[in-house]
Short mmCIF file of N, CA and C and ligand atoms in Angstrom, two decimals:
data_model
loop_
_atom_site.label_atom_id
_atom_site.label_comp_id
_atom_site.label_asym_id
_atom_site.label_seq_id
_atom_site.Cartn_x
_atom_site.Cartn_y
_atom_site.Cartn_z
N MET A 445 -9.51 -1.43 95.28
CA MET A 445 -10.52 -2.43 95.62
C MET A 445 -10.80 -2.37 97.13
N ALA A 446 -12.08 -2.25 97.48
CA ALA A 446 -12.47 -2.18 98.90
C ALA A 446 -12.47 -3.57 99.51
N ILE A 447 -11.92 -3.69 100.73
CA ILE A 447 -11.92 -4.99 101.42
C ILE A 447 -13.12 -5.01 102.36
N PRO A 448 -13.97 -6.05 102.29
CA PRO A 448 -15.11 -6.11 103.21
C PRO A 448 -14.62 -6.07 104.65
N PRO A 449 -15.42 -5.40 105.56
CA PRO A 449 -14.98 -5.19 106.95
C PRO A 449 -14.47 -6.45 107.64
N LYS A 450 -15.16 -7.58 107.50
CA LYS A 450 -14.76 -8.81 108.20
C LYS A 450 -13.38 -9.29 107.72
N ASN A 451 -13.24 -9.24 106.38
CA ASN A 451 -11.95 -9.64 105.80
C ASN A 451 -10.82 -8.69 106.19
N ALA A 452 -11.18 -7.38 106.33
CA ALA A 452 -10.18 -6.37 106.71
C ALA A 452 -9.61 -6.70 108.09
N LEU A 453 -10.49 -7.09 109.02
CA LEU A 453 -10.06 -7.45 110.38
C LEU A 453 -9.11 -8.65 110.33
N TYR A 454 -9.51 -9.64 109.54
CA TYR A 454 -8.70 -10.85 109.40
C TYR A 454 -7.32 -10.50 108.84
N PHE A 455 -7.38 -9.60 107.83
CA PHE A 455 -6.14 -9.14 107.19
C PHE A 455 -5.21 -8.47 108.21
N LEU A 456 -5.83 -7.62 109.05
CA LEU A 456 -5.09 -6.87 110.09
C LEU A 456 -4.44 -7.85 111.07
N LEU A 457 -5.20 -8.86 111.49
CA LEU A 457 -4.68 -9.86 112.44
C LEU A 457 -3.50 -10.62 111.83
N LEU A 458 -3.69 -10.94 110.54
CA LEU A 458 -2.66 -11.69 109.83
C LEU A 458 -1.36 -10.89 109.77
N VAL A 459 -1.52 -9.59 109.42
CA VAL A 459 -0.34 -8.71 109.30
C VAL A 459 0.33 -8.54 110.66
N SER A 460 -0.49 -8.28 111.72
CA SER A 460 0.13 -8.04 113.03
C SER A 460 0.79 -9.30 113.57
N SER A 461 0.19 -10.47 113.31
CA SER A 461 0.84 -11.69 113.81
C SER A 461 2.13 -11.96 113.03
N PHE A 462 2.14 -11.55 111.77
CA PHE A 462 3.37 -11.68 110.97
C PHE A 462 4.47 -10.79 111.55
N ILE A 463 4.08 -9.54 111.91
CA ILE A 463 5.07 -8.60 112.48
C ILE A 463 5.58 -9.11 113.82
N LEU A 464 4.65 -9.56 114.68
CA LEU A 464 5.04 -10.09 116.00
C LEU A 464 5.96 -11.29 115.84
N GLY A 465 5.64 -12.14 114.85
CA GLY A 465 6.45 -13.33 114.59
C GLY A 465 7.86 -12.93 114.17
N ALA A 466 7.94 -11.90 113.31
CA ALA A 466 9.25 -11.43 112.85
C ALA A 466 10.06 -10.88 114.01
N MET A 467 9.37 -10.15 114.92
CA MET A 467 10.06 -9.59 116.08
C MET A 467 10.61 -10.70 116.98
N ALA A 468 9.80 -11.75 117.18
CA ALA A 468 10.23 -12.86 118.01
C ALA A 468 11.45 -13.54 117.38
N ASP A 469 11.41 -13.70 116.05
CA ASP A 469 12.55 -14.31 115.35
C ASP A 469 13.82 -13.50 115.59
N LEU A 470 13.65 -12.17 115.54
CA LEU A 470 14.79 -11.26 115.72
C LEU A 470 15.39 -11.43 117.11
N ALA A 471 14.49 -11.54 118.10
CA ALA A 471 14.94 -11.63 119.49
C ALA A 471 15.63 -12.98 119.75
N LEU A 472 15.19 -14.03 119.06
CA LEU A 472 15.73 -15.36 119.34
C LEU A 472 16.91 -15.74 118.44
N SER A 473 17.09 -14.99 117.36
CA SER A 473 18.17 -15.35 116.43
C SER A 473 19.52 -15.07 117.07
N CYS A 474 20.60 -15.58 116.47
CA CYS A 474 21.96 -15.38 117.00
C CYS A 474 22.22 -13.88 117.15
N PRO A 475 22.68 -13.44 118.33
CA PRO A 475 22.92 -12.00 118.50
C PRO A 475 24.05 -11.53 117.59
N SER A 476 24.06 -10.25 117.28
CA SER A 476 25.11 -9.72 116.41
C SER A 476 26.42 -9.55 117.18
N ARG A 477 26.35 -9.59 118.53
CA ARG A 477 27.58 -9.52 119.34
C ARG A 477 27.81 -10.90 119.95
N CYS A 478 28.97 -11.47 119.69
CA CYS A 478 29.27 -12.80 120.21
C CYS A 478 30.58 -12.79 120.98
N GLU A 479 30.59 -13.51 122.11
CA GLU A 479 31.79 -13.57 122.93
C GLU A 479 32.85 -14.44 122.26
N VAL A 480 34.10 -14.01 122.36
CA VAL A 480 35.22 -14.71 121.73
C VAL A 480 36.23 -15.06 122.82
N GLU A 481 36.84 -16.24 122.69
CA GLU A 481 37.88 -16.62 123.64
C GLU A 481 39.25 -16.33 123.06
N LEU A 482 40.15 -15.86 123.88
CA LEU A 482 41.52 -15.56 123.45
C LEU A 482 42.51 -16.26 124.38
N GLN A 483 43.43 -17.02 123.78
CA GLN A 483 44.56 -17.57 124.54
C GLN A 483 45.81 -17.16 123.77
N TRP A 484 46.67 -16.41 124.43
CA TRP A 484 47.81 -15.84 123.73
C TRP A 484 48.95 -15.69 124.74
N THR A 485 50.14 -16.14 124.35
CA THR A 485 51.31 -15.99 125.21
C THR A 485 52.20 -14.88 124.67
N LEU A 486 52.47 -13.88 125.51
CA LEU A 486 53.32 -12.76 125.15
C LEU A 486 54.37 -12.60 126.25
N TYR A 487 55.27 -11.62 126.07
CA TYR A 487 56.39 -11.47 126.99
C TYR A 487 56.60 -10.00 127.31
N ALA A 488 56.60 -9.67 128.59
CA ALA A 488 56.84 -8.29 129.01
C ALA A 488 58.32 -8.10 129.30
N ARG A 489 58.87 -7.01 128.81
CA ARG A 489 60.27 -6.69 129.07
C ARG A 489 60.31 -5.45 129.96
N GLN A 490 60.88 -5.63 131.15
CA GLN A 490 60.96 -4.57 132.16
C GLN A 490 62.42 -4.15 132.27
N ILE A 491 62.71 -2.90 131.96
CA ILE A 491 64.09 -2.40 132.03
C ILE A 491 64.16 -1.35 133.13
N GLY A 492 64.86 -1.71 134.20
CA GLY A 492 64.85 -0.88 135.41
C GLY A 492 65.76 0.33 135.35
N GLY A 493 66.81 0.27 134.53
CA GLY A 493 67.76 1.39 134.53
C GLY A 493 68.50 1.45 133.21
N GLY A 494 69.40 2.42 133.08
CA GLY A 494 70.17 2.59 131.85
C GLY A 494 69.41 3.43 130.84
N ALA A 495 70.03 3.57 129.65
CA ALA A 495 69.50 4.47 128.61
C ALA A 495 68.13 4.02 128.12
N ASN A 496 67.85 2.70 128.16
CA ASN A 496 66.58 2.18 127.63
C ASN A 496 65.53 1.90 128.70
N ALA A 497 65.74 2.46 129.89
CA ALA A 497 64.80 2.20 130.99
C ALA A 497 63.37 2.48 130.54
N ASN A 498 62.47 1.57 130.89
CA ASN A 498 61.06 1.79 130.53
C ASN A 498 60.18 1.87 131.76
N GLN A 499 60.79 2.31 132.87
CA GLN A 499 60.02 2.63 134.07
C GLN A 499 60.81 3.64 134.90
N GLU A 500 60.11 4.32 135.79
CA GLU A 500 60.74 5.40 136.55
C GLU A 500 60.08 5.48 137.93
N GLU A 501 60.92 5.53 138.97
CA GLU A 501 60.38 5.66 140.33
C GLU A 501 59.88 7.08 140.55
N MET A 502 58.61 7.24 140.81
CA MET A 502 58.00 8.58 140.93
C MET A 502 57.84 9.00 142.39
N VAL A 503 57.54 8.05 143.26
CA VAL A 503 57.38 8.34 144.69
C VAL A 503 58.34 7.44 145.45
N HIS A 504 59.19 8.06 146.23
CA HIS A 504 60.20 7.31 146.97
C HIS A 504 59.67 6.95 148.36
N SER A 505 60.06 5.80 148.83
CA SER A 505 59.58 5.32 150.12
C SER A 505 60.36 5.96 151.26
N VAL A 506 59.71 6.14 152.39
CA VAL A 506 60.41 6.56 153.60
C VAL A 506 60.71 5.35 154.49
N HIS A 507 60.49 4.15 153.94
CA HIS A 507 60.75 2.91 154.69
C HIS A 507 61.86 2.13 153.99
N PRO A 508 63.11 2.41 154.33
CA PRO A 508 64.21 1.82 153.57
C PRO A 508 64.25 0.29 153.59
N THR A 509 63.78 -0.33 154.65
CA THR A 509 63.90 -1.80 154.70
C THR A 509 62.85 -2.50 153.83
N THR A 510 61.65 -1.93 153.72
CA THR A 510 60.59 -2.59 152.95
C THR A 510 60.27 -1.89 151.63
N GLY A 511 60.60 -0.62 151.53
CA GLY A 511 60.22 0.16 150.33
C GLY A 511 58.74 0.46 150.27
N PHE A 512 58.04 0.20 151.38
CA PHE A 512 56.59 0.41 151.41
C PHE A 512 56.24 1.83 150.95
N GLY A 513 55.31 1.94 150.00
CA GLY A 513 54.87 3.26 149.52
C GLY A 513 55.53 3.71 148.23
N THR A 514 56.53 2.98 147.76
CA THR A 514 57.17 3.34 146.48
C THR A 514 56.16 3.25 145.35
N ILE A 515 56.16 4.23 144.47
CA ILE A 515 55.32 4.16 143.26
C ILE A 515 56.20 4.32 142.03
N VAL A 516 56.12 3.35 141.13
CA VAL A 516 56.91 3.35 139.91
C VAL A 516 55.96 3.41 138.71
N VAL A 517 56.22 4.33 137.79
CA VAL A 517 55.42 4.39 136.56
C VAL A 517 56.14 3.54 135.51
N ASN A 518 55.38 2.76 134.75
CA ASN A 518 56.02 1.85 133.78
C ASN A 518 55.38 1.91 132.40
N ASN A 519 56.22 1.69 131.42
CA ASN A 519 55.80 1.62 130.01
C ASN A 519 56.53 0.41 129.40
N TRP A 520 56.24 -0.77 129.96
CA TRP A 520 56.96 -1.99 129.55
C TRP A 520 56.59 -2.40 128.13
N ASP A 521 57.58 -2.87 127.39
CA ASP A 521 57.31 -3.45 126.08
C ASP A 521 56.64 -4.82 126.29
N VAL A 522 55.67 -5.11 125.44
CA VAL A 522 55.08 -6.46 125.41
C VAL A 522 55.41 -7.04 124.05
N LEU A 523 56.14 -8.16 124.05
CA LEU A 523 56.78 -8.70 122.85
C LEU A 523 56.19 -10.06 122.47
N ASP A 524 56.47 -10.47 121.23
CA ASP A 524 55.99 -11.79 120.79
C ASP A 524 56.99 -12.90 121.09
N ALA A 525 58.17 -12.53 121.64
CA ALA A 525 59.17 -13.53 122.06
C ALA A 525 60.02 -12.89 123.17
N PRO A 526 60.64 -13.70 124.01
CA PRO A 526 61.42 -13.14 125.12
C PRO A 526 62.84 -12.74 124.70
N LEU A 527 62.93 -11.92 123.68
CA LEU A 527 64.22 -11.55 123.10
C LEU A 527 64.24 -10.05 122.84
N PRO A 528 65.41 -9.41 122.93
CA PRO A 528 65.47 -7.96 122.75
C PRO A 528 65.01 -7.49 121.37
N ASN A 529 65.19 -8.32 120.33
CA ASN A 529 64.81 -7.90 118.97
C ASN A 529 63.43 -8.42 118.55
N ALA A 530 62.66 -8.93 119.51
CA ALA A 530 61.31 -9.44 119.20
C ALA A 530 60.39 -8.29 118.81
N ALA A 531 59.31 -8.61 118.11
CA ALA A 531 58.35 -7.59 117.69
C ALA A 531 57.54 -7.09 118.88
N ILE A 532 57.32 -5.77 118.92
CA ILE A 532 56.49 -5.17 119.98
C ILE A 532 55.03 -5.33 119.58
N VAL A 533 54.26 -5.95 120.46
CA VAL A 533 52.85 -6.22 120.22
C VAL A 533 51.99 -5.20 120.96
N ALA A 534 52.50 -4.75 122.11
CA ALA A 534 51.72 -3.85 122.97
C ALA A 534 52.67 -3.17 123.95
N ARG A 535 52.15 -2.19 124.67
CA ARG A 535 52.88 -1.58 125.80
C ARG A 535 52.03 -1.78 127.04
N ALA A 536 52.71 -2.11 128.14
CA ALA A 536 52.02 -2.24 129.42
C ALA A 536 52.26 -0.96 130.19
N ARG A 537 51.25 -0.08 130.17
CA ARG A 537 51.40 1.27 130.74
C ARG A 537 50.62 1.38 132.03
N GLY A 538 51.30 1.86 133.08
CA GLY A 538 50.60 2.04 134.35
C GLY A 538 51.58 2.28 135.47
N THR A 539 51.21 1.79 136.64
CA THR A 539 52.07 1.97 137.81
C THR A 539 52.14 0.66 138.59
N HIS A 540 53.23 0.51 139.33
CA HIS A 540 53.25 -0.54 140.36
C HIS A 540 53.70 0.10 141.67
N THR A 541 52.99 -0.27 142.71
CA THR A 541 53.09 0.39 144.02
C THR A 541 53.46 -0.65 145.06
N LYS A 542 54.46 -0.34 145.85
CA LYS A 542 54.87 -1.27 146.91
C LYS A 542 53.84 -1.17 148.03
N ALA A 543 52.97 -2.16 148.10
CA ALA A 543 51.79 -2.08 148.96
C ALA A 543 51.83 -3.12 150.07
N GLY A 544 53.03 -3.56 150.43
CA GLY A 544 53.17 -4.53 151.51
C GLY A 544 54.64 -4.66 151.87
N PRO A 545 54.96 -5.37 152.94
CA PRO A 545 56.35 -5.44 153.40
C PRO A 545 57.24 -6.41 152.63
N ALA A 546 56.65 -7.44 151.98
CA ALA A 546 57.47 -8.47 151.34
C ALA A 546 57.94 -8.03 149.96
N ALA A 547 58.99 -8.70 149.47
CA ALA A 547 59.62 -8.32 148.20
C ALA A 547 58.63 -8.32 147.03
N GLY A 548 57.65 -9.21 147.06
CA GLY A 548 56.72 -9.35 145.94
C GLY A 548 55.40 -8.62 146.11
N ASP A 549 55.32 -7.70 147.03
CA ASP A 549 54.03 -7.04 147.33
C ASP A 549 53.80 -5.80 146.46
N TRP A 550 53.93 -5.97 145.15
CA TRP A 550 53.74 -4.84 144.23
C TRP A 550 52.36 -4.87 143.63
N PHE A 551 51.51 -3.93 144.06
CA PHE A 551 50.19 -3.79 143.42
C PHE A 551 50.39 -3.10 142.07
N THR A 552 49.84 -3.71 141.01
CA THR A 552 50.09 -3.27 139.64
C THR A 552 48.77 -2.96 138.94
N SER A 553 48.73 -1.82 138.27
CA SER A 553 47.53 -1.40 137.54
C SER A 553 47.98 -0.97 136.14
N LEU A 554 47.48 -1.65 135.11
CA LEU A 554 48.01 -1.48 133.75
C LEU A 554 46.91 -1.30 132.72
N SER A 555 47.20 -0.47 131.71
CA SER A 555 46.50 -0.57 130.44
C SER A 555 47.46 -1.25 129.49
N ILE A 556 47.09 -2.40 128.95
CA ILE A 556 47.91 -3.05 127.92
C ILE A 556 47.38 -2.56 126.59
N VAL A 557 48.17 -1.70 125.94
CA VAL A 557 47.74 -0.99 124.73
C VAL A 557 48.35 -1.70 123.52
N PHE A 558 47.51 -2.34 122.71
CA PHE A 558 48.02 -3.08 121.55
C PHE A 558 48.34 -2.14 120.41
N GLU A 559 49.41 -2.46 119.67
CA GLU A 559 49.79 -1.60 118.55
C GLU A 559 50.25 -2.37 117.33
N GLY A 560 50.14 -3.68 117.34
CA GLY A 560 50.52 -4.46 116.16
C GLY A 560 49.35 -4.62 115.21
N ALA A 561 49.48 -5.52 114.26
CA ALA A 561 48.41 -5.77 113.29
C ALA A 561 47.17 -6.33 114.01
N ARG A 562 47.39 -7.12 115.06
CA ARG A 562 46.28 -7.71 115.80
C ARG A 562 45.89 -6.78 116.96
N PHE A 563 44.62 -6.41 117.04
CA PHE A 563 44.07 -5.60 118.13
C PHE A 563 44.64 -4.18 118.19
N ASN A 564 45.15 -3.68 117.08
CA ASN A 564 45.75 -2.34 117.06
C ASN A 564 44.82 -1.30 117.69
N GLY A 565 45.31 -0.62 118.73
CA GLY A 565 44.53 0.44 119.38
C GLY A 565 43.56 -0.05 120.45
N SER A 566 43.38 -1.36 120.55
CA SER A 566 42.52 -1.91 121.60
C SER A 566 43.34 -2.06 122.88
N THR A 567 42.64 -2.14 124.01
CA THR A 567 43.35 -2.29 125.28
C THR A 567 42.72 -3.38 126.15
N PHE A 568 43.55 -3.92 127.03
CA PHE A 568 43.09 -4.68 128.19
C PHE A 568 43.35 -3.82 129.42
N GLN A 569 42.42 -3.77 130.33
CA GLN A 569 42.64 -3.13 131.63
C GLN A 569 42.95 -4.25 132.62
N VAL A 570 44.10 -4.13 133.28
CA VAL A 570 44.66 -5.25 134.04
C VAL A 570 45.06 -4.79 135.44
N MET A 571 44.80 -5.60 136.43
CA MET A 571 45.31 -5.29 137.77
C MET A 571 45.65 -6.55 138.55
N GLY A 572 46.55 -6.38 139.51
CA GLY A 572 46.93 -7.52 140.36
C GLY A 572 48.26 -7.28 141.04
N ILE A 573 48.74 -8.33 141.69
CA ILE A 573 50.00 -8.26 142.42
C ILE A 573 51.11 -8.82 141.54
N THR A 574 52.23 -8.08 141.46
CA THR A 574 53.38 -8.55 140.70
C THR A 574 54.45 -9.05 141.66
N ASN A 575 54.44 -10.36 141.85
CA ASN A 575 55.50 -11.05 142.58
C ASN A 575 56.39 -11.67 141.50
N THR A 576 57.28 -12.58 141.85
CA THR A 576 58.07 -13.29 140.85
C THR A 576 57.14 -13.94 139.83
N ASP A 577 56.17 -14.70 140.30
CA ASP A 577 55.13 -15.30 139.47
C ASP A 577 53.78 -14.96 140.10
N GLY A 578 52.74 -15.10 139.31
CA GLY A 578 51.41 -14.85 139.86
C GLY A 578 50.37 -14.65 138.79
N LEU A 579 49.26 -14.06 139.20
CA LEU A 579 48.13 -13.84 138.29
C LEU A 579 47.68 -12.39 138.37
N TRP A 580 47.41 -11.84 137.21
CA TRP A 580 46.72 -10.55 137.15
C TRP A 580 45.31 -10.83 136.64
N ALA A 581 44.38 -9.96 136.99
CA ALA A 581 43.01 -10.05 136.46
C ALA A 581 42.85 -9.08 135.30
N ILE A 582 42.20 -9.56 134.24
CA ILE A 582 41.77 -8.65 133.17
C ILE A 582 40.37 -8.21 133.57
N VAL A 583 40.22 -6.92 133.84
CA VAL A 583 38.94 -6.44 134.38
C VAL A 583 38.12 -5.66 133.35
N GLY A 584 38.66 -5.53 132.15
CA GLY A 584 37.91 -4.83 131.10
C GLY A 584 38.77 -4.68 129.86
N GLY A 585 38.19 -4.04 128.86
CA GLY A 585 38.91 -3.82 127.62
C GLY A 585 38.19 -2.79 126.78
N THR A 586 38.84 -2.36 125.68
CA THR A 586 38.23 -1.37 124.80
C THR A 586 38.32 -1.83 123.35
N LYS A 587 37.53 -1.17 122.49
CA LYS A 587 37.49 -1.42 121.05
C LYS A 587 37.26 -2.91 120.77
N GLU A 588 38.14 -3.54 119.99
CA GLU A 588 37.96 -4.96 119.66
C GLU A 588 37.86 -5.82 120.92
N LEU A 589 38.52 -5.40 121.99
CA LEU A 589 38.59 -6.19 123.23
C LEU A 589 37.56 -5.74 124.27
N SER A 590 36.46 -5.13 123.78
CA SER A 590 35.40 -4.66 124.68
C SER A 590 34.88 -5.79 125.57
N ARG A 591 34.49 -5.42 126.76
CA ARG A 591 33.87 -6.33 127.75
C ARG A 591 34.78 -7.51 128.07
N ALA A 592 36.09 -7.28 128.05
CA ALA A 592 37.03 -8.37 128.33
C ALA A 592 37.02 -8.74 129.80
N ASP A 593 37.15 -10.01 130.06
CA ASP A 593 37.50 -10.48 131.41
C ASP A 593 38.34 -11.74 131.28
N GLY A 594 39.12 -12.00 132.30
CA GLY A 594 39.99 -13.16 132.25
C GLY A 594 41.18 -12.98 133.16
N THR A 595 42.24 -13.73 132.88
CA THR A 595 43.44 -13.66 133.73
C THR A 595 44.69 -13.64 132.86
N ILE A 596 45.76 -13.13 133.43
CA ILE A 596 47.08 -13.23 132.82
C ILE A 596 48.01 -13.87 133.85
N LYS A 597 48.47 -15.06 133.52
CA LYS A 597 49.43 -15.74 134.40
C LYS A 597 50.79 -15.19 134.04
N HIS A 598 51.49 -14.61 134.99
CA HIS A 598 52.82 -14.04 134.69
C HIS A 598 53.91 -14.82 135.43
N THR A 599 54.96 -15.11 134.68
CA THR A 599 56.04 -15.96 135.18
C THR A 599 57.37 -15.31 134.82
N LEU A 600 58.21 -15.09 135.80
CA LEU A 600 59.53 -14.50 135.52
C LEU A 600 60.40 -15.54 134.80
N LEU A 601 60.85 -15.19 133.60
CA LEU A 601 61.64 -16.12 132.79
C LEU A 601 63.13 -15.96 133.00
N ARG A 602 63.55 -14.69 132.98
CA ARG A 602 64.96 -14.39 132.95
C ARG A 602 65.15 -13.02 133.56
N ALA A 603 66.12 -12.88 134.45
CA ALA A 603 66.34 -11.57 135.07
C ALA A 603 67.82 -11.29 135.22
N THR A 604 68.21 -10.09 134.87
CA THR A 604 69.55 -9.61 135.16
C THR A 604 69.38 -8.43 136.11
N ALA A 605 70.48 -7.78 136.49
CA ALA A 605 70.39 -6.66 137.41
C ALA A 605 69.55 -5.53 136.82
N LEU A 606 69.59 -5.39 135.50
CA LEU A 606 68.97 -4.24 134.84
C LEU A 606 67.60 -4.52 134.26
N GLU A 607 67.37 -5.77 133.80
CA GLU A 607 66.11 -6.03 133.10
C GLU A 607 65.64 -7.46 133.31
N ASN A 608 64.37 -7.68 132.97
CA ASN A 608 63.85 -9.05 133.02
C ASN A 608 62.77 -9.24 131.97
N TYR A 609 62.48 -10.52 131.71
CA TYR A 609 61.40 -10.91 130.81
C TYR A 609 60.40 -11.72 131.62
N ARG A 610 59.13 -11.36 131.45
CA ARG A 610 58.05 -12.11 132.08
C ARG A 610 57.17 -12.73 131.01
N GLN A 611 56.92 -14.02 131.13
CA GLN A 611 55.96 -14.66 130.23
C GLN A 611 54.55 -14.31 130.69
N LEU A 612 53.72 -13.89 129.75
CA LEU A 612 52.33 -13.54 130.06
C LEU A 612 51.41 -14.52 129.34
N ASP A 613 50.79 -15.39 130.07
CA ASP A 613 49.81 -16.32 129.47
C ASP A 613 48.42 -15.70 129.64
N ILE A 614 47.94 -15.14 128.52
CA ILE A 614 46.66 -14.44 128.54
C ILE A 614 45.54 -15.45 128.27
N ARG A 615 44.54 -15.44 129.10
CA ARG A 615 43.33 -16.24 128.84
C ARG A 615 42.15 -15.32 129.11
N ALA A 616 41.43 -14.97 128.05
CA ALA A 616 40.38 -13.96 128.19
C ALA A 616 39.18 -14.29 127.33
N PHE A 617 38.06 -13.70 127.70
CA PHE A 617 36.87 -13.64 126.86
C PHE A 617 36.59 -12.17 126.60
N TYR A 618 36.16 -11.87 125.38
CA TYR A 618 35.80 -10.49 125.08
C TYR A 618 34.67 -10.50 124.05
N THR A 619 34.05 -9.36 123.86
CA THR A 619 32.90 -9.25 122.95
C THR A 619 33.16 -8.11 121.97
N PRO A 620 33.63 -8.44 120.76
CA PRO A 620 33.90 -7.38 119.79
C PRO A 620 32.61 -6.64 119.44
N PRO A 621 32.70 -5.35 119.13
CA PRO A 621 31.50 -4.62 118.72
C PRO A 621 30.89 -5.25 117.46
N ALA A 622 29.59 -5.09 117.28
CA ALA A 622 28.91 -5.62 116.09
C ALA A 622 29.49 -4.99 114.84
N VAL A 623 29.58 -5.76 113.77
CA VAL A 623 30.22 -5.28 112.55
C VAL A 623 29.19 -4.86 111.48
N SER A 624 27.90 -5.03 111.76
CA SER A 624 26.88 -4.76 110.73
C SER A 624 26.93 -3.33 110.21
C1 NAG B 1316 47.55 1.17 114.15
O1 NAG B 1316 46.71 2.30 114.22
C2 NAG B 1316 47.39 3.52 114.04
C3 NAG B 1316 46.41 4.64 114.32
O2 NAG B 1316 45.18 4.43 113.73
C4 NAG B 1316 47.97 3.55 112.65
O3 NAG B 1316 48.67 4.75 112.43
C5 NAG B 1316 48.91 2.37 112.47
O4 NAG B 1316 49.39 2.31 111.14
C6 NAG B 1316 48.22 1.07 112.81
N1 NAG B 1316 49.18 -0.03 112.81
C7 NAG B 1316 48.96 -1.22 112.23
C8 NAG B 1316 50.06 -2.22 112.35
O5 NAG B 1316 47.93 -1.48 111.65
#
């Protein structure tokens, strides 16, 4: 059936305004990527020596009084409780560098690599100063934890000559990839 020219134009306008309307709806509708907040308390176990050591001094300082310049590589366990038999949730892999004269002047750069049921294979990229207590910044993340930012408040809970437990209060926002 032939459409008269005037009606054809009207039809065209109707169709194009419908398409434009649909596009506007798409742009204004809830995005498929949504930011999520995470608050989670975990515990890092740092073992300085012995058979189970999970860090190693790689660069030795030439400054015996301050240790300035020491670089230690670490693969700390991140646990769901501050106990030796707690479940491993992640590993804190990276280095800490003695970057100042005081005892707590350790610049720390970590990938926190998750390996449990939650966030398996995802990471937080973390940096900051490791004193007895303090804050690290979450500066990014991967996979489920993409576009992460936030902070990790770290507090020394218990320390012996060989090892210690640090409470990690994670507060972050991240944007999981779209699931469509
Ligand atoms: C985590 O992912 C690895 C590699 O894909 C897989 O082998 C492992 O079973 C997963 N672990 C859990 C707890 O899902």
